[in-house]
Amino acid sequence: METDPVPFSARPHLCSFLVLGLLYAAVVASPASASLFFNFYGASCPTAELIVSNTVRSASSSDPTIPGKLLRLVFHDCFVEGCDASVVLQGNGTERSDPGNRSLGGFQVIDSAKRMLEIFCPGTVSCADVVALAARDAVAITGGPQLQIPTGRRDGRVSAAANVRPNIIDTTFTINEMINIFTAKGLSLEDLVVLSGIAFSDRFQEDSKGKLTLIDTSLDRNYANELMQRCPVDASASLTVVNDPETSSSFDNQYYRNLVAHKGLFQSDSVLLDDRRTRNLVEDFANDQEKFFQSWSQSFLKLTSIGVKTGEEGEIRQSCSMVNG
C-alpha cells in the first residue's frame, strides 16, 4: 500500500519569497537546468501556467486526493530518467507499468491540461513542464507556499520499468539507503527529510489465521490498531491510507508532528526520527511550519530540476501518454 509521499498544509508566507530569491537564480544557472527559464512560455504560450493551474483547481475541487497524487507523480517522474514526464507514458514495460508505480494517480489531470494546451498552443508546452507545474499548483491550492519555478523542460522518449526500482525509495529502506539515492540525484540530507513519505505491511506480522500483529515497537500502538483495521491482510493493493490523518487535505507540517508522536506510517518515516542525522530536522519542522515551508520551496526547486532535458533533447509530445511518431 502506498500513499502520498509528502505531507499537506497551511498558508503562504512572505519570508519564503525573500529567502528564495537567490536560490531561484542558482537553480536557473545550475548545469542541470541551464536552459530552464522563468516565464519560458511568456511569448509562445502566455496562458500556459494559468491553464495548468485552472485544471488542477477544477480537478481538486471534485476530488480532494488529486493534490497528493500530483505530488507523488512528480517525485516518481523526476527520480527516474529525470523530470521528463517518462512516468506518464503508457505501454507494456514502461515506468507506469511497474508494480511500484501502480498506485500512482493524477494522470487524468495531466492529460486534461495537455489537451487544453494543445488547443491554444499546439506543440509548445511539454508534458514534463505540465507535471512540474501541476505539482507546484497542488501545494499552493492546499495552503502551502506559492512559488515560481523555471520551465523549458522537454519530454523524454525512454520509459522503462526496469529503471524504476533502482531509483525509487522503498518504504523498508534504511536511512543510509535513502541517503545514497538522494545523493545520487544531487539532493541533500535536508532534501531527504523534506521530500520524504511513501506500505507499511512489514511493520506487522501475519499469523496462520490471517491476523495481523504489531512487530515494530516504534509505532504508536493505538495508531497501529487503526491501521490494521483499515488495511486488513486481504485488502486490495490499490487501497490507500493517508500518512497525515490529522490534516490530510492541507499542506502543513503535521507529518513531522506525527513522526515526533511515533505515528509515522512507513518504516522509512520512522527512521527519520530514529537517526541522529535527521532527528533534529524532523523536530525543527514539527515545531516551525514557516521553516518547513522555506525548506520545502528550496527542495521542490531542486527536485524539479533533476536530469531535465532542454534545447534539442527529447521532444514536445502531442499527447502525454505516448511519444510522437
Coordinates of C-alpha atoms in Angstrom, one line a residue:
M1 CA 0.0 0.0 0.0
E2 CA 1.2 3.4 -0.8
T3 CA 0.0 6.9 -0.1
D4 CA 1.1 10.4 -0.6
P5 CA 4.9 10.8 -0.1
V6 CA 4.7 14.2 1.3
P7 CA 2.5 15.9 3.9
F8 CA -0.1 18.6 3.3
S9 CA -0.8 22.2 5.0
A10 CA -1.4 25.9 5.9
R11 CA -0.8 29.2 4.3
P12 CA 1.8 31.0 2.2
H13 CA 4.2 33.5 3.8
L14 CA 6.3 36.4 2.6
C15 CA 9.5 35.2 4.1
S16 CA 9.9 32.4 1.7
F17 CA 9.9 34.7 -1.3
L18 CA 12.8 36.7 0.2
V19 CA 14.8 33.6 1.1
L20 CA 14.2 32.0 -2.3
G21 CA 15.4 35.0 -4.4
L22 CA 19.0 33.9 -4.5
L23 CA 18.0 30.2 -4.8
Y24 CA 16.0 30.9 -7.9
A25 CA 19.0 32.4 -9.6
A26 CA 21.2 29.5 -8.5
V27 CA 18.7 26.9 -9.8
V28 CA 18.4 28.5 -13.2
A29 CA 22.1 28.9 -13.5
S30 CA 22.9 25.3 -12.5
P31 CA 24.2 22.9 -15.1
A32 CA 21.2 20.5 -14.7
S33 CA 18.8 23.3 -15.6
A34 CA 20.9 25.6 -17.7
S35 CA 18.2 26.1 -20.3
L36 CA 15.3 26.5 -17.9
F37 CA 13.9 30.0 -17.5
F38 CA 11.2 31.7 -15.6
N39 CA 8.2 32.6 -17.8
F40 CA 9.7 30.4 -20.5
Y41 CA 6.3 30.4 -22.3
G42 CA 5.8 34.1 -21.9
A43 CA 5.8 34.7 -25.7
S44 CA 4.9 31.3 -27.1
C45 CA 2.1 30.4 -24.8
P46 CA 1.4 33.2 -22.2
T47 CA -1.6 31.4 -20.6
A48 CA 0.2 28.1 -20.2
E49 CA 0.7 28.2 -16.4
L50 CA -2.9 29.6 -15.9
I51 CA -4.3 26.7 -17.9
V52 CA -2.4 24.2 -15.8
S53 CA -3.4 25.9 -12.6
N54 CA -7.1 26.1 -13.5
T55 CA -7.1 22.4 -14.5
V56 CA -5.6 21.4 -11.1
R57 CA -8.0 23.5 -9.2
S58 CA -11.0 22.1 -11.1
A59 CA -10.0 18.5 -10.6
S60 CA -9.1 19.1 -6.9
S61 CA -12.5 20.6 -6.2
S62 CA -14.2 17.4 -7.2
D63 CA -11.5 15.0 -5.8
P64 CA -9.6 16.2 -2.8
T65 CA -7.0 13.4 -3.3
I66 CA -5.7 15.0 -6.5
P67 CA -3.1 17.3 -4.9
G68 CA -1.4 14.5 -3.1
K69 CA -1.4 12.3 -6.2
L70 CA 0.2 15.1 -8.3
L71 CA 3.0 15.5 -5.7
R72 CA 3.7 11.8 -5.8
L73 CA 3.7 11.8 -9.6
V74 CA 6.4 14.5 -9.9
F75 CA 8.5 12.7 -7.3
H76 CA 8.3 9.4 -9.2
D77 CA 8.9 11.2 -12.5
C78 CA 11.9 13.1 -11.5
F79 CA 13.7 10.3 -9.7
V80 CA 13.6 8.0 -12.8
E81 CA 15.1 9.4 -16.1
G82 CA 14.9 12.9 -14.7
C83 CA 11.9 15.3 -14.9
D84 CA 10.9 14.4 -18.4
A85 CA 7.3 13.0 -18.0
S86 CA 8.6 9.5 -18.7
V87 CA 6.3 8.2 -15.9
V88 CA 3.1 9.2 -17.7
L89 CA 3.9 7.2 -20.9
Q90 CA 1.6 4.2 -21.3
G91 CA 2.5 0.8 -22.7
N92 CA 4.0 -2.6 -21.7
G93 CA 7.3 -2.3 -20.0
T94 CA 7.0 1.5 -19.2
E95 CA 7.7 3.0 -15.8
R96 CA 4.0 3.4 -15.4
S97 CA 3.5 -0.4 -15.7
D98 CA 5.9 -1.2 -12.9
P99 CA 4.2 -2.6 -9.8
G100 CA 5.9 0.1 -7.8
N101 CA 4.0 2.8 -9.7
R102 CA 0.6 1.1 -9.9
S103 CA -0.8 3.2 -7.1
L104 CA 0.2 6.5 -8.8
G105 CA -2.6 8.8 -9.8
G106 CA -3.4 12.2 -11.3
F107 CA -2.7 11.1 -14.8
Q108 CA -6.1 12.4 -16.0
V109 CA -5.2 15.9 -14.7
I110 CA -2.0 15.9 -16.7
D111 CA -3.8 14.7 -19.8
S112 CA -6.6 17.2 -19.4
A113 CA -4.2 20.1 -19.0
K114 CA -2.2 19.0 -22.1
R115 CA -5.3 18.7 -24.2
M116 CA -6.3 22.3 -23.4
L117 CA -2.7 23.5 -24.1
E118 CA -2.7 21.8 -27.5
I119 CA -5.9 23.7 -28.4
F120 CA -4.4 27.1 -27.5
C121 CA -0.7 26.5 -28.1
P122 CA -0.2 23.3 -30.2
G123 CA 3.2 21.6 -29.9
T124 CA 4.6 24.2 -27.5
V125 CA 4.3 23.2 -23.8
S126 CA 5.9 19.9 -22.7
C127 CA 4.3 17.3 -20.6
A128 CA 7.3 17.5 -18.3
D129 CA 6.5 21.1 -17.5
V130 CA 2.8 20.2 -17.0
V131 CA 3.8 17.6 -14.4
A132 CA 6.1 20.0 -12.6
L133 CA 3.6 22.9 -12.7
A134 CA 0.7 20.8 -11.6
A135 CA 2.6 19.6 -8.5
R136 CA 3.6 23.2 -7.8
D137 CA -0.1 24.3 -8.0
A138 CA -1.2 21.3 -5.9
V139 CA 0.8 22.7 -3.0
A140 CA -0.4 26.2 -3.4
I141 CA -4.1 25.4 -3.6
T142 CA -3.9 23.4 -0.4
G143 CA -2.4 26.2 1.6
G144 CA 1.3 25.7 1.0
P145 CA 4.0 28.0 -0.3
Q146 CA 3.3 29.8 -3.6
L147 CA 6.4 29.9 -5.7
Q148 CA 7.5 30.4 -9.3
I149 CA 9.5 27.6 -11.0
P150 CA 11.6 27.8 -14.2
T151 CA 10.2 26.0 -17.2
G152 CA 11.5 24.8 -20.5
R153 CA 11.8 21.0 -19.8
R154 CA 11.4 18.7 -22.8
D155 CA 9.8 15.3 -22.8
G156 CA 11.8 12.1 -22.8
R157 CA 11.3 9.3 -25.3
V158 CA 12.5 6.5 -23.0
S159 CA 10.4 4.9 -20.2
A160 CA 11.5 1.5 -18.9
A161 CA 10.0 -0.4 -15.9
A162 CA 13.5 -1.8 -15.2
N163 CA 14.6 1.8 -14.2
V164 CA 12.0 2.3 -11.5
R165 CA 13.1 0.1 -8.6
P166 CA 16.8 1.1 -8.6
N167 CA 15.8 4.8 -8.4
I168 CA 12.7 5.0 -6.1
I169 CA 12.8 4.9 -2.3
D170 CA 11.4 1.7 -0.9
T171 CA 9.4 2.0 2.3
T172 CA 11.6 -0.5 4.0
F173 CA 14.9 1.3 3.3
T174 CA 17.3 2.2 6.0
I175 CA 18.4 5.8 6.3
N176 CA 21.7 5.1 4.6
E177 CA 20.0 3.5 1.6
M178 CA 17.7 6.6 1.3
I179 CA 20.7 9.0 1.6
N180 CA 22.5 7.1 -1.2
I181 CA 19.7 7.5 -3.6
F182 CA 19.1 11.2 -2.8
T183 CA 22.8 11.9 -3.0
A184 CA 22.9 10.3 -6.5
K185 CA 20.2 12.8 -7.5
G186 CA 22.1 15.8 -6.2
L187 CA 19.9 16.2 -3.2
S188 CA 20.9 16.8 0.4
L189 CA 20.1 15.3 3.7
E190 CA 17.6 18.1 4.3
D191 CA 16.0 17.5 1.0
L192 CA 15.5 13.9 2.1
V193 CA 13.7 14.9 5.2
V194 CA 11.6 17.5 3.3
L195 CA 10.6 15.2 0.5
S196 CA 10.1 12.0 2.4
G197 CA 7.0 9.9 2.7
I198 CA 5.7 6.8 0.7
A199 CA 3.3 0.1 2.6
F200 CA 3.8 -0.4 5.9
S201 CA 3.0 -4.1 5.9
D202 CA 6.4 -5.1 7.1
R203 CA 5.6 -3.3 10.4
F204 CA 3.1 -6.1 11.1
Q205 CA 3.2 -9.9 11.1
E206 CA 0.5 -12.2 9.7
D207 CA -0.2 -15.4 11.6
S208 CA -1.6 -18.7 10.2
K209 CA -5.2 -17.4 10.6
G210 CA -4.5 -14.2 8.7
K211 CA -4.4 -12.0 11.8
L212 CA -2.0 -9.0 11.9
T213 CA 0.2 -8.4 15.0
L214 CA 2.3 -5.3 15.5
I215 CA 6.0 -6.2 15.4
D216 CA 7.5 -2.7 15.1
T217 CA 7.6 -1.3 18.7
S218 CA 8.5 2.2 17.5
L219 CA 4.9 2.6 16.1
D220 CA 2.3 4.1 18.5
R221 CA 0.0 1.1 19.5
N222 CA -3.3 2.9 19.1
Y223 CA -2.3 4.1 15.6
A224 CA -1.1 0.6 14.7
N225 CA -4.6 -0.8 15.7
E226 CA -6.3 1.8 13.5
L227 CA -4.0 0.8 10.5
M228 CA -4.7 -2.9 11.0
Q229 CA -8.5 -2.2 10.9
R230 CA -8.2 0.0 7.8
C231 CA -5.8 -2.3 6.0
P232 CA -6.6 -6.0 6.6
V233 CA -4.5 -8.7 5.2
D234 CA -6.7 -9.3 2.2
A235 CA -7.0 -5.6 1.4
S236 CA -6.7 -4.5 -2.3
A237 CA -3.3 -3.2 -3.2
S238 CA -5.0 -0.1 -4.5
L239 CA -6.3 0.8 -1.1
T240 CA -4.6 3.8 0.4
V241 CA -4.2 5.3 3.8
V242 CA -3.1 8.9 4.3
N243 CA 0.2 9.3 6.1
D244 CA -1.1 12.6 7.7
P245 CA -4.6 11.6 9.1
E246 CA -4.9 14.9 11.0
T247 CA -4.8 17.4 8.1
S248 CA -4.6 15.2 5.0
S249 CA -6.1 17.8 2.7
S250 CA -3.9 20.7 3.8
F251 CA -0.2 21.3 3.1
D252 CA 1.3 21.7 6.5
N253 CA 3.9 20.3 9.0
Q254 CA 1.5 17.8 10.6
Y255 CA 3.5 14.9 9.0
Y256 CA 6.5 15.8 11.2
R257 CA 4.4 16.3 14.3
N258 CA 3.1 12.8 13.6
L259 CA 6.6 11.4 13.4
V260 CA 7.5 13.0 16.7
A261 CA 4.4 11.3 18.2
H262 CA 5.6 8.0 16.7
K263 CA 2.8 7.9 14.2
G264 CA 4.9 7.6 11.0
L265 CA 3.0 5.4 8.6
F266 CA 6.0 3.8 6.9
Q267 CA 9.3 2.2 8.1
S268 CA 11.1 4.8 6.1
D269 CA 9.2 7.5 8.0
S270 CA 10.3 6.2 11.5
V271 CA 14.0 6.0 10.7
L272 CA 14.0 9.8 10.1
L273 CA 13.2 10.3 13.8
D274 CA 15.4 7.5 15.0
D275 CA 18.6 8.6 13.2
R276 CA 20.5 11.4 14.9
R277 CA 21.4 12.9 11.5
T278 CA 17.8 13.6 10.6
R279 CA 16.1 13.8 14.0
N280 CA 16.8 17.5 14.5
L281 CA 15.4 18.4 11.2
V282 CA 12.2 16.4 11.9
E283 CA 11.8 18.2 15.2
D284 CA 12.5 21.6 13.7
F285 CA 9.9 21.1 11.1
A286 CA 7.4 19.8 13.6
N287 CA 7.9 22.9 15.7
D288 CA 8.2 25.5 13.0
Q289 CA 5.9 25.4 10.0
E290 CA 7.5 28.5 8.4
K291 CA 10.9 26.8 8.4
F292 CA 9.3 23.8 6.8
F293 CA 7.7 25.9 4.1
Q294 CA 11.0 27.6 3.3
S295 CA 12.8 24.3 3.1
W296 CA 10.0 22.8 1.0
S297 CA 10.3 25.5 -1.6
Q298 CA 14.0 25.1 -1.9
S299 CA 13.8 21.3 -2.1
F300 CA 11.0 21.4 -4.6
L301 CA 13.0 23.6 -7.0
K302 CA 15.9 21.1 -6.8
L303 CA 13.6 18.1 -7.2
T304 CA 12.0 19.5 -10.4
S305 CA 15.4 20.3 -11.9
I306 CA 16.8 16.8 -11.7
G307 CA 18.1 15.5 -15.0
V308 CA 16.0 17.8 -17.1
K309 CA 16.1 17.7 -20.9
T310 CA 16.3 21.0 -22.7
G311 CA 17.2 22.6 -26.0
E312 CA 17.2 19.9 -28.7
E313 CA 17.0 17.0 -26.3
G314 CA 13.8 14.9 -26.2
E315 CA 10.6 16.3 -27.7
I316 CA 7.4 18.1 -27.1
R317 CA 4.8 15.4 -27.1
Q318 CA 1.4 15.9 -28.7
S319 CA -0.1 13.5 -26.1
C320 CA 1.4 12.9 -22.7
S321 CA 0.7 9.2 -22.8
M322 CA 2.7 8.4 -25.9
V323 CA 5.8 9.6 -27.8
N324 CA 5.4 11.4 -31.1
G325 CA 5.5 9.5 -34.3

